[in-house]
Short mmCIF file of C-alpha atoms in Angstrom, two decimals:
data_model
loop_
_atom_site.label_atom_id
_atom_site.label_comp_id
_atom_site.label_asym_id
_atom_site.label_seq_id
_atom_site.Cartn_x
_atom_site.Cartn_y
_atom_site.Cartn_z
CA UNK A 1 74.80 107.24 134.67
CA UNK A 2 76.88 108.12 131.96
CA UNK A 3 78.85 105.48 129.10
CA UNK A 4 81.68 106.23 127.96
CA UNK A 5 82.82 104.84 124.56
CA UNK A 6 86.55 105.55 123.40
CA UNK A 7 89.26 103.79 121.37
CA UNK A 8 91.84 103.37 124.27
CA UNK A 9 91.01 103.66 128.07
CA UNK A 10 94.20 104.19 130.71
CA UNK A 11 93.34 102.95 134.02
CA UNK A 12 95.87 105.03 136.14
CA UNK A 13 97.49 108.24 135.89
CA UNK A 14 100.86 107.79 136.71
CA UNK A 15 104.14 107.36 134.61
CA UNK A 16 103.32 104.85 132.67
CA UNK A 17 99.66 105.44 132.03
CA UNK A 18 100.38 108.84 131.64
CA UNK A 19 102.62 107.56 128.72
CA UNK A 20 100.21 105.36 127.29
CA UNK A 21 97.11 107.78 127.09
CA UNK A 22 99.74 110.42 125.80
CA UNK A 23 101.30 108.08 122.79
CA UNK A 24 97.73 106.73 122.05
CA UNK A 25 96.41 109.97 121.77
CA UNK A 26 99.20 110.96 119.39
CA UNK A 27 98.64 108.52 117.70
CA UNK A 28 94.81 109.87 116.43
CA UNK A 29 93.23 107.11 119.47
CA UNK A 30 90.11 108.57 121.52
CA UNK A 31 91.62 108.26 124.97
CA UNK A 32 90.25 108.16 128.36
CA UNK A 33 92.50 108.45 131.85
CA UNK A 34 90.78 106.80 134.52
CA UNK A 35 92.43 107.29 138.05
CA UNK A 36 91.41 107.58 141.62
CA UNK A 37 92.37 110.90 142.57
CA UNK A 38 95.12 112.16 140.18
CA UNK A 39 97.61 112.32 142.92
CA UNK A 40 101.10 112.19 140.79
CA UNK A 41 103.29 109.10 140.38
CA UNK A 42 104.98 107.09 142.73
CA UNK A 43 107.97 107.99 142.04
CA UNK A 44 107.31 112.15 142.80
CA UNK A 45 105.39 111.18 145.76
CA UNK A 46 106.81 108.02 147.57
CA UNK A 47 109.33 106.77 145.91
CA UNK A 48 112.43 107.75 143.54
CA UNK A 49 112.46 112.39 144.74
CA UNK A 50 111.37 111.94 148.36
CA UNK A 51 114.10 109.32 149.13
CA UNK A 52 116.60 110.72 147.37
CA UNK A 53 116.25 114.12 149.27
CA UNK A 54 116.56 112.24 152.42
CA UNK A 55 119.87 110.41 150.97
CA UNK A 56 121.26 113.88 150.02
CA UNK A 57 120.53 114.93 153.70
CA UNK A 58 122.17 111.85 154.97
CA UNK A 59 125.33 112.59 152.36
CA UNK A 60 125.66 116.00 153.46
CA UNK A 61 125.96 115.21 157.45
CA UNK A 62 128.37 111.90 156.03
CA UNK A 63 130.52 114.59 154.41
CA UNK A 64 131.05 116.94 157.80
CA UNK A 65 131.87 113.88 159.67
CA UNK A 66 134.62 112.64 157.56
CA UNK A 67 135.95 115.97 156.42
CA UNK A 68 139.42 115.22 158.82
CA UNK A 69 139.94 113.10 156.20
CA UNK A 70 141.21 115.83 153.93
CA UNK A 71 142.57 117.91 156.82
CA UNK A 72 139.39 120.29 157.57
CA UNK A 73 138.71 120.32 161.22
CA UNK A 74 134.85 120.76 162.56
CA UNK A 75 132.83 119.78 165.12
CA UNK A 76 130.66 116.83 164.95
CA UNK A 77 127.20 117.91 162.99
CA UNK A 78 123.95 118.05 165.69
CA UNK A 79 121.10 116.24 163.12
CA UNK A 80 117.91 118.26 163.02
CA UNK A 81 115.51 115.49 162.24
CA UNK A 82 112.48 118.04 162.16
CA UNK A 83 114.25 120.01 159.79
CA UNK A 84 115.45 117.40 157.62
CA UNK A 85 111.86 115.76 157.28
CA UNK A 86 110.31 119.35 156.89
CA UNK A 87 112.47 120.19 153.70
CA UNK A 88 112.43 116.47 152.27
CA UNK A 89 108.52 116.91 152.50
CA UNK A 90 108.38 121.04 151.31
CA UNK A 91 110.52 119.81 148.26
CA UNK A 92 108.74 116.63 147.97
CA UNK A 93 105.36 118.73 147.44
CA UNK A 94 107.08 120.68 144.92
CA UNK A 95 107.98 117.47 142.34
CA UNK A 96 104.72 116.66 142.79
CA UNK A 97 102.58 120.09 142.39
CA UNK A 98 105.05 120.18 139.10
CA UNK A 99 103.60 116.37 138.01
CA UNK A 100 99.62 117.99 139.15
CA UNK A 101 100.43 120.84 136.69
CA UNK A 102 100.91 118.56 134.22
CA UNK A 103 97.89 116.73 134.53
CA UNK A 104 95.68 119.58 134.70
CA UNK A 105 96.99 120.40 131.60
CA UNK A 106 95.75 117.64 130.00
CA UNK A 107 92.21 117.89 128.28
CA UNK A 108 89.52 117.61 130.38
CA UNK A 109 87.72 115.52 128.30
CA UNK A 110 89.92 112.81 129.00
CA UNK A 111 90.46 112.66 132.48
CA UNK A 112 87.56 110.65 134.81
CA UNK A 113 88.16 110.36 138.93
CA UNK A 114 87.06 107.19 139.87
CA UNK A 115 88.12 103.82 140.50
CA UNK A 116 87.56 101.39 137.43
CA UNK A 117 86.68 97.52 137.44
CA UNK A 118 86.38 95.35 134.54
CA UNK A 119 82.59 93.58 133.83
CA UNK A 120 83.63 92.46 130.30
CA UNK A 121 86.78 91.98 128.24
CA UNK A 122 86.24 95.36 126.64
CA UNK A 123 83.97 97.01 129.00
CA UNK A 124 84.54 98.92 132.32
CA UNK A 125 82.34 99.73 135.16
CA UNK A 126 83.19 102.61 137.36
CA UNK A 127 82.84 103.87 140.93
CA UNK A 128 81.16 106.95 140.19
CA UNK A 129 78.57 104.69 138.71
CA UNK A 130 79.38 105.17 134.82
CA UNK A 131 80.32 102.82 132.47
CA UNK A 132 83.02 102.62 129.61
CA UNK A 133 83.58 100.75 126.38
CA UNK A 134 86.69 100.51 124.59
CA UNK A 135 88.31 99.42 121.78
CA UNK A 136 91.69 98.35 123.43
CA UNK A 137 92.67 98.99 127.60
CA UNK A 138 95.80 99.63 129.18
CA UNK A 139 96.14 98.67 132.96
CA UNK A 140 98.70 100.87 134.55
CA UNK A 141 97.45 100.67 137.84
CA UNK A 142 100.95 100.86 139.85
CA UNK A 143 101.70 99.00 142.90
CA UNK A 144 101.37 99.52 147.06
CA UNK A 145 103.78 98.48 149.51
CA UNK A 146 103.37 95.01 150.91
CA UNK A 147 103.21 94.53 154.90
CA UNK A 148 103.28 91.36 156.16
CA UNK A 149 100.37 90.51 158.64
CA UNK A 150 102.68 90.12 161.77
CA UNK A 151 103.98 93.39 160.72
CA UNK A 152 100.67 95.28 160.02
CA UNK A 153 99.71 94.23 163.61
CA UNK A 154 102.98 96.34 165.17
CA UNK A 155 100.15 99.83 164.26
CA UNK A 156 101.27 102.82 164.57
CA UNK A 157 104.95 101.95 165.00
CA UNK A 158 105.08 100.03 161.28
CA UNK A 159 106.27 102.34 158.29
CA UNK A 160 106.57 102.20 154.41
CA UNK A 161 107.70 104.18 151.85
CA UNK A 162 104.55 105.40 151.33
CA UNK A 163 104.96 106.91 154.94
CA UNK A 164 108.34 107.06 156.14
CA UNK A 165 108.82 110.31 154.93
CA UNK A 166 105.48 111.97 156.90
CA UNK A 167 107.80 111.02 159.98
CA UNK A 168 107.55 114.50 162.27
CA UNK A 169 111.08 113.84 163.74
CA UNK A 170 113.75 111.27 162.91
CA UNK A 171 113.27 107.71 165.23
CA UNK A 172 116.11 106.97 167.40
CA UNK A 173 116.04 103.44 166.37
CA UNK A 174 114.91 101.45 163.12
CA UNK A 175 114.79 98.16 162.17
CA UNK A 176 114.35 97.81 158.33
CA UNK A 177 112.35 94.54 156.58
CA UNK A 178 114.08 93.52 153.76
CA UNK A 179 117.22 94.69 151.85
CA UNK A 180 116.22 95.35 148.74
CA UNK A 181 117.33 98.49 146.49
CA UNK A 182 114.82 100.38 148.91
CA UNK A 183 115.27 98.84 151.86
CA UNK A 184 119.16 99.19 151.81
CA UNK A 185 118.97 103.28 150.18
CA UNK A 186 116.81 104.12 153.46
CA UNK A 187 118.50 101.94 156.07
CA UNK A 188 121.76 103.89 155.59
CA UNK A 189 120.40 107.26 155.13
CA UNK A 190 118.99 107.05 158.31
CA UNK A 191 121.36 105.37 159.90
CA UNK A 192 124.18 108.65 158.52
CA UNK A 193 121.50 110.66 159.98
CA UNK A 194 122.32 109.47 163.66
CA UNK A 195 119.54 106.36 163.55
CA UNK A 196 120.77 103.10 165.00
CA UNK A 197 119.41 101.21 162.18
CA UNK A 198 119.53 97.42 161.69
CA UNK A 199 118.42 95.24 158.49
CA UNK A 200 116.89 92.22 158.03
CA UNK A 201 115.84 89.59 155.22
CA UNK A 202 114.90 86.12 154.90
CA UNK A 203 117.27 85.89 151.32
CA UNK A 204 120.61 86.15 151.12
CA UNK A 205 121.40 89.17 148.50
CA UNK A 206 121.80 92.81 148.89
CA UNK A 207 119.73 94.74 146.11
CA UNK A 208 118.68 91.93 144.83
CA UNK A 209 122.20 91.26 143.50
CA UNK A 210 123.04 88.22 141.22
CA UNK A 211 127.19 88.92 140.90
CA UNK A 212 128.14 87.23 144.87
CA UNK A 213 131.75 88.57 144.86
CA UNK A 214 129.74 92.31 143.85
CA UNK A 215 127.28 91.73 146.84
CA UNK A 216 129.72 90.86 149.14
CA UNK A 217 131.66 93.94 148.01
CA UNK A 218 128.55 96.15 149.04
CA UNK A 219 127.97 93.87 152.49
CA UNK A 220 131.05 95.09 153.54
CA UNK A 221 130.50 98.86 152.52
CA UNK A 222 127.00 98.84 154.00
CA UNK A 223 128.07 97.04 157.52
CA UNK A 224 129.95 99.62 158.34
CA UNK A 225 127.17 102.10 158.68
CA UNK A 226 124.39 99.16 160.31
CA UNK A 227 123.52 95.76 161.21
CA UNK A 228 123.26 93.59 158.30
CA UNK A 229 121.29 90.17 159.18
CA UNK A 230 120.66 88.22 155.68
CA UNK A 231 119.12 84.44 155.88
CA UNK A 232 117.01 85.36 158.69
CA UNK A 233 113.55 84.29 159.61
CA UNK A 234 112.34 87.29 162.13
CA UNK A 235 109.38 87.64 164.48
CA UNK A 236 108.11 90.57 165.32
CA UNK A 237 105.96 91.55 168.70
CA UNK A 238 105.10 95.41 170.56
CA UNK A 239 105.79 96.34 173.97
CA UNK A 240 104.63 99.43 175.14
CA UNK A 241 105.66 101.67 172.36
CA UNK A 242 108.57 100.05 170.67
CA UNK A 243 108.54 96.83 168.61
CA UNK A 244 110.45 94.03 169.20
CA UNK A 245 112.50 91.77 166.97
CA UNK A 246 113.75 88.43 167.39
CA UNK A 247 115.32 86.68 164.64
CA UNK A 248 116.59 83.16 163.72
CA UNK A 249 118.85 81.50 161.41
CA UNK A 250 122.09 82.86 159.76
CA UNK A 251 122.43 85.12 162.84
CA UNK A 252 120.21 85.32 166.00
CA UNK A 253 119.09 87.61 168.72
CA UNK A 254 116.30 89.83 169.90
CA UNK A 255 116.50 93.89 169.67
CA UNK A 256 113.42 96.60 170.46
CA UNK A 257 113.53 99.50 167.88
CA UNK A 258 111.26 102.63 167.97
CA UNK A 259 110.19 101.79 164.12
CA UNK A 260 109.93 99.43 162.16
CA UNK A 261 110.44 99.66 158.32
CA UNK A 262 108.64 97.35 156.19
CA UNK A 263 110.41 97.15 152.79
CA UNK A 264 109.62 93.78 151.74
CA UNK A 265 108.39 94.37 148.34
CA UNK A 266 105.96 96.21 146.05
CA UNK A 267 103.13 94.09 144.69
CA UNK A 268 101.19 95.24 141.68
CA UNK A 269 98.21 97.03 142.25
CA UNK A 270 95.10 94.47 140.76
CA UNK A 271 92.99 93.97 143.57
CA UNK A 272 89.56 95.00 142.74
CA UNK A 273 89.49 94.92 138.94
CA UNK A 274 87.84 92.06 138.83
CA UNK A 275 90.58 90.53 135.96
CA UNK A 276 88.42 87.29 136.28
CA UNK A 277 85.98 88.84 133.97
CA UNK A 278 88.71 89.50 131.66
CA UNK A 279 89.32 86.10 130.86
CA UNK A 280 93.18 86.78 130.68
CA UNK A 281 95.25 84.04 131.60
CA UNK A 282 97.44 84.91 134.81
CA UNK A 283 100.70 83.72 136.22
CA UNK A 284 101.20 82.03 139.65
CA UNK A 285 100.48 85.76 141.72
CA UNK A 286 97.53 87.15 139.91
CA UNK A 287 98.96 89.19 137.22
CA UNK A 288 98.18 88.82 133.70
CA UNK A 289 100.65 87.17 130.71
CA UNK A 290 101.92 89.99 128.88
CA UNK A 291 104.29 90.06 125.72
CA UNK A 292 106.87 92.58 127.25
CA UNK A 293 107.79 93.63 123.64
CA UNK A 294 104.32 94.48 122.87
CA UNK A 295 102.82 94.92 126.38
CA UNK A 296 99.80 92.93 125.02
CA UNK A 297 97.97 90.43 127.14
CA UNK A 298 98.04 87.05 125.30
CA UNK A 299 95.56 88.10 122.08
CA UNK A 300 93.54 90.99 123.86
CA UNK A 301 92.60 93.75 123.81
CA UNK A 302 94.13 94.68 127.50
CA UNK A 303 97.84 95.62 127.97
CA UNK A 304 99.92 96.28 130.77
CA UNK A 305 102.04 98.88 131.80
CA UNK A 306 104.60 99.79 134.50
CA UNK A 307 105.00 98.52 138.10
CA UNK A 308 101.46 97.12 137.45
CA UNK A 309 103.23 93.84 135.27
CA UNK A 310 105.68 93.08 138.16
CA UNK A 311 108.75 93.55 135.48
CA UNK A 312 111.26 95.96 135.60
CA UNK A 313 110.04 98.82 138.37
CA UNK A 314 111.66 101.55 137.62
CA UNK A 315 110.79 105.10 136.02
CA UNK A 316 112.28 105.01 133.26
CA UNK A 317 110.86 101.39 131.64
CA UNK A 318 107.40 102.35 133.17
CA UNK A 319 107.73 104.97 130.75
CA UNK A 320 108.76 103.15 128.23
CA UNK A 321 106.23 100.58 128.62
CA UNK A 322 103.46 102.81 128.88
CA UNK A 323 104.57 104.33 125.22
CA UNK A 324 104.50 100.81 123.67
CA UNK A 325 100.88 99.75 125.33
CA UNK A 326 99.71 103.26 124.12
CA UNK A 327 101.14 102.39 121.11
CA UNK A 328 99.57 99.29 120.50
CA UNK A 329 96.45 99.81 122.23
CA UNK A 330 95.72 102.82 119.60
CA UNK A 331 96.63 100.78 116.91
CA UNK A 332 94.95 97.11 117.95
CA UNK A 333 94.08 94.85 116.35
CA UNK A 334 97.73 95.50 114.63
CA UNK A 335 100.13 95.23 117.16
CA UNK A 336 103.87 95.98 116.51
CA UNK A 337 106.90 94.80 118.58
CA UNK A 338 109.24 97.09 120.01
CA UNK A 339 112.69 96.25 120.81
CA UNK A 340 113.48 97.17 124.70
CA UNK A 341 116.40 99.13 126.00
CA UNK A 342 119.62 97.27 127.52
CA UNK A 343 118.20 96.41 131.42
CA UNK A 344 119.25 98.84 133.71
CA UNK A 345 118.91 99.59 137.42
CA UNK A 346 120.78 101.73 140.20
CA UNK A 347 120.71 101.69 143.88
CA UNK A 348 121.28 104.75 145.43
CA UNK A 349 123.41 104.07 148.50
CA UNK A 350 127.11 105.70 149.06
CA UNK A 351 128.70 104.20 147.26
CA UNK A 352 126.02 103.09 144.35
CA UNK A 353 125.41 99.69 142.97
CA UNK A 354 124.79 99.76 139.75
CA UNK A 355 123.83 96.31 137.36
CA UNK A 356 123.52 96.74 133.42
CA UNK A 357 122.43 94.49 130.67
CA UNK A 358 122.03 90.37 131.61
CA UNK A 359 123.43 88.45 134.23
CA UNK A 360 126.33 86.51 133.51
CA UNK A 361 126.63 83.06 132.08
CA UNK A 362 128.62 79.99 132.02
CA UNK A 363 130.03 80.68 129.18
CA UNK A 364 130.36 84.76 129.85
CA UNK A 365 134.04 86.08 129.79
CA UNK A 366 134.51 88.49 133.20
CA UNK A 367 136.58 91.73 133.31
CA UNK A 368 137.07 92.74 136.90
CA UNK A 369 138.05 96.33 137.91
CA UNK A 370 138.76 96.87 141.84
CA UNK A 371 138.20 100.41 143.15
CA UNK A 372 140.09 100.17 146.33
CA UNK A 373 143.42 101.04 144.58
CA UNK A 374 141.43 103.59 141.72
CA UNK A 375 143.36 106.76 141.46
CA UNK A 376 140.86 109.29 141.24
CA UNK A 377 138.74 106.99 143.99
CA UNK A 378 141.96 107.45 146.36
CA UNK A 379 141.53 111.21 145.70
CA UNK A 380 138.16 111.40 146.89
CA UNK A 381 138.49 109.22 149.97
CA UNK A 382 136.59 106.61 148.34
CA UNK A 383 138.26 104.08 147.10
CA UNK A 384 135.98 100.90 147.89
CA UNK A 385 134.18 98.38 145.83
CA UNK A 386 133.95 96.54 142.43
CA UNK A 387 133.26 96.31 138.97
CA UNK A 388 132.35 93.09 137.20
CA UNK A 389 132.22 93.24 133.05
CA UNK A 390 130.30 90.58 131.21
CA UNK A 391 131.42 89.92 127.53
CA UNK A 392 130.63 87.36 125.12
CA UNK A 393 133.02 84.93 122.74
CA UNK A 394 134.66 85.28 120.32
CA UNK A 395 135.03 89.06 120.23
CA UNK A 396 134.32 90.43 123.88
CA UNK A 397 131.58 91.93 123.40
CA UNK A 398 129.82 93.47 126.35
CA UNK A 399 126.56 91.77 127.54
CA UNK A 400 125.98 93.28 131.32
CA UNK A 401 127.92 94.77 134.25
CA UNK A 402 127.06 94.49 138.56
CA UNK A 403 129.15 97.38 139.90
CA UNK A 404 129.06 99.04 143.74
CA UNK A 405 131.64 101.86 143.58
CA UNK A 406 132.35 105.93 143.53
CA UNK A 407 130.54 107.16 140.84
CA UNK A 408 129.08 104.03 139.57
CA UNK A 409 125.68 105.73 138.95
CA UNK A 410 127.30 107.25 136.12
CA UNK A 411 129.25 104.83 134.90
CA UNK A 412 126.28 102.57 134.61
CA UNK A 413 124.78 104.77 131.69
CA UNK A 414 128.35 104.85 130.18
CA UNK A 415 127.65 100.79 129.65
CA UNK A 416 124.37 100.58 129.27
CA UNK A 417 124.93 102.94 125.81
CA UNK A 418 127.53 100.36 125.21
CA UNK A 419 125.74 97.54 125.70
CA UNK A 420 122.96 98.57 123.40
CA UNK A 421 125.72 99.92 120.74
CA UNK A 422 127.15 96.73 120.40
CA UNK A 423 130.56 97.83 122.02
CA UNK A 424 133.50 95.38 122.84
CA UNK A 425 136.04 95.70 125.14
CA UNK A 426 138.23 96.39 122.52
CA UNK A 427 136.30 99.49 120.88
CA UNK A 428 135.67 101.05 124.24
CA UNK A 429 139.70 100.96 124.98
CA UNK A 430 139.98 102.42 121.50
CA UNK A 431 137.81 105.60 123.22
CA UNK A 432 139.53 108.52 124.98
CA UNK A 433 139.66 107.94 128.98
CA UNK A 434 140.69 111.61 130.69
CA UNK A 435 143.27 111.01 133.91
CA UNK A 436 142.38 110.84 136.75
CA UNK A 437 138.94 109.74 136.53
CA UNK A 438 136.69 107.04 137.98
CA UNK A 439 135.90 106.19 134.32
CA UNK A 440 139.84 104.79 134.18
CA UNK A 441 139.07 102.14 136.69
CA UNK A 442 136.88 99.80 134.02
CA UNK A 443 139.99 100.04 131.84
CA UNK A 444 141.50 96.92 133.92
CA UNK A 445 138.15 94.72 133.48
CA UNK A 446 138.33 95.80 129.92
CA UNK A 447 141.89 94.55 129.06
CA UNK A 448 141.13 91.07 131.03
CA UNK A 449 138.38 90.47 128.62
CA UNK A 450 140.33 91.00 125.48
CA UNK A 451 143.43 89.16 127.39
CA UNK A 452 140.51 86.26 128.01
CA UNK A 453 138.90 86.48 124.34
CA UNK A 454 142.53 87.15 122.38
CA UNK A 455 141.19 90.23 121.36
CA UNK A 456 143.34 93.26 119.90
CA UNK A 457 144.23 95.99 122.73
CA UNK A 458 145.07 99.55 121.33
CA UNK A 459 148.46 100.09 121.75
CA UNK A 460 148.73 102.55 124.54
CA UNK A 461 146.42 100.89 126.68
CA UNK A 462 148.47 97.73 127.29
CA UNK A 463 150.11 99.29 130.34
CA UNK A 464 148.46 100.37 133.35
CA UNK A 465 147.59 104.19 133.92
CA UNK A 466 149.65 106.37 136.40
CA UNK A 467 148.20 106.74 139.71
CA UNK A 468 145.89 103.55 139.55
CA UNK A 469 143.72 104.70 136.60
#
């Protein structure tokens, strides 16, 4: 039995502790990485690549069926679900043999396979029977797909993210659990990809929406490719080898699918490290108080990092949280706060639902920009959904955006960079918009907030663009 004593242990090797061992290290720290296996991140293997390969699949077969839309006559396309799991999984393995090359790269001095618990506020016992003692820890631990216990009892025919995409051939049915970002991104990919799929959740929001006329927007884009049941209680049961579904409340009835996804959250992963001997104060599920400026837990010597605090789940904050508990962990007992990027989160459905910066308020001024009538939207055959600009008194300037539209994936960093510039809706009109573009559209959101606030609008944007800019 070996003990290990270091400035900063990681416990978990994926984008966020990866971050954290790599800034403390920088920073002149002793580090230690502590995982289970060194498999990659969630996001190369479950998560953010492996999804969106089966969404480009799904946009691809989307694109031959419509193309009589612009003229172009083919035949309906024949689906090859073997061949569409077999190249989401063959490029799948490549994202993630990339993220192993990486790690081995890493000194090996560092790195220790095994599962950590904590015995002490400082102190670390391992699987592999060795012990560590740090200075300062950073959890960064992840989180694992939650299945409900009437769910888990469905077997064989329940999936996840974490195994949807092992799938040898395409279901011909599929009843999704919850309508969440991931929920909704895989419910109509499969169901372009020939799968009669239907959705289900207790709330009432799509992608965990807050704007209603937004969400509604997307209900009515996302209906046309599946069921949508919201505000339903549902019970599942298996016969033979399908599972059925009833369901109760906003909607009723009772429908036997071939699968069943279960996308009804992703709790943080802090079972089994023993955070009782910690003696962190934790919030109503089990996860520790955290300063998310600081990642610190209350005065410790522990901070958290990524999906494991249950905050803002997605790559690019887990990143950015992982730098600041590096950060801080190298550097404890001075800790340092760090001001964090304008919120920012995208759904990847066709089209994509975007929502920047803070929700709006009583007193928020609203810009809306409609996409049904956008020029360059009407070009493309997409003109559908909704733009919704937050701004602030007296000036107008922009505090958040919830968006479902063509192109809003992109547009979403355009205000996000706003948002944290300071912009108004003034000073973006006062920027060059090319014609036609998508970008055009947020032009009529824009003016209503200076129209709102009494704000100056430059002088050739008063009228509207040609062609429904």
């Amino acid at each position: 039995m070996t003990e290990f004593v270091c400035d900063v242990a990681v416990i978990g090797a994926g984008t966020a502790g990866l971050a954290a061992e790599r800034t403390a290290r920088r920073a002149g720290a002793k580090t230690l990485l502590i995982d289970d296996g060194f498999t990659g991140s969630t996001c190369a293997t479950v998560g953010c690549m492996p999804s969106k390969l089966l969404i480009t699949a799904a946009a691809a077969a989307h694109g031959v069926r419509t193309a009589g839309t612009f003229g172009i006559d083919v035949a309906p396309p024949r689906v090859d679900g073997v061949a569409v799991l077999a190249r989401v999984r063959t490029q799948r393995d490549a994202f993630v043999s990339s993220m192993l090359t990486s790690i081995e790269k890493l000194p090996e001095e560092i790195k220790v396979n095994a599962r950590a618990t904590f015995s002490g506020a400082d102190t670390l016992a391992l699987s592999n029977g060795d012990t560590v003692r740090a200075k300062a820890i950073v959890i960064a631990t992840g989180s694992h797909p939650q299945v409900p216990e009437p769910f888990a009892a469905l077997g064989d025919l329940v999936l996840t993210n974490e195994t949807i995409f092992d799938l040898a051939d395409l279901p011909r049915s599929l009843a999704v659990i919850g309508a969440g970002a991931l929920g909704i991104e895989l419910a109509q990919a499969m169901a372009r990809l020939g799968v009669e799929v239907a959705v289900f959740d207790k709330g009432d929001t799509l992608a965990g929406l807050k704007d209603a006329m937004v969400a509604d927007a997307l209900h009515t884009i996302l209906a046309r490719d599946m069921d949508v049941h919201l505000g339903v209680d549902t019970t599942p049961s298996r016969e033979g080898e399908q599972a059925v579904l009833r369901w109760t409340g906003a909607s009723a009835g009772m429908r036997a699918f071939d699968k069943v996804l279960v996308a009804a959250g992703r709790p943080p992963s802090l079972d089994g490290l023993s955070l009782d001997k910690t003696g962190l104060d934790l919030d109503d599920h089990g996860v520790p108080l955290f300063d998310r400026t600081t990642m610190q837990c209350g005065r410790s010597a522990i901070f958290l990092a990524g999906d494991a605090d249950a905050d803002a789940p997605v790559l690019h904050e887990a990143s950015s949280e992982g730098a600041i508990a590096g950060r801080n962990a190298a550097s404890f007992p001075d800790v340092h706060h760090s001001e964090r990027s304008v919120a920012f989160s995208i759904t990847f459905t066709d089209p994509p639902v975007a929502v920047v910066g803070k929700p709006s308020q009583e007193d928020s001024v609203i810009g809306v920009s409609p996409y049904d009538d956008q020029g360059r939207a009407k070009i493309m055959a997409q003109a559908e959904g909704l733009v919704r600009l937050y701004a602030s008194r007296p000036d107008g300037r922009l505090t958040g955006a919830a968006m479902v539209g063509p192109g809003m994936d992109h547009i979403g960093h355009l205000l996000a960079w706003a948002i944290g510039r300071g912009e108004t809706a003034t000073s973006l009109l006062d920027l060059p918009f090319y014609h036609p573009t998508l970008e055009e559209g947020l032009k009529a959101g824009l003016r209503e907030i200076c129209h709102t606030v009494h704000a100056p609008i430059p002088d050739d944007q008063d009228e509207g663009s040609p062609a429904g800019g």
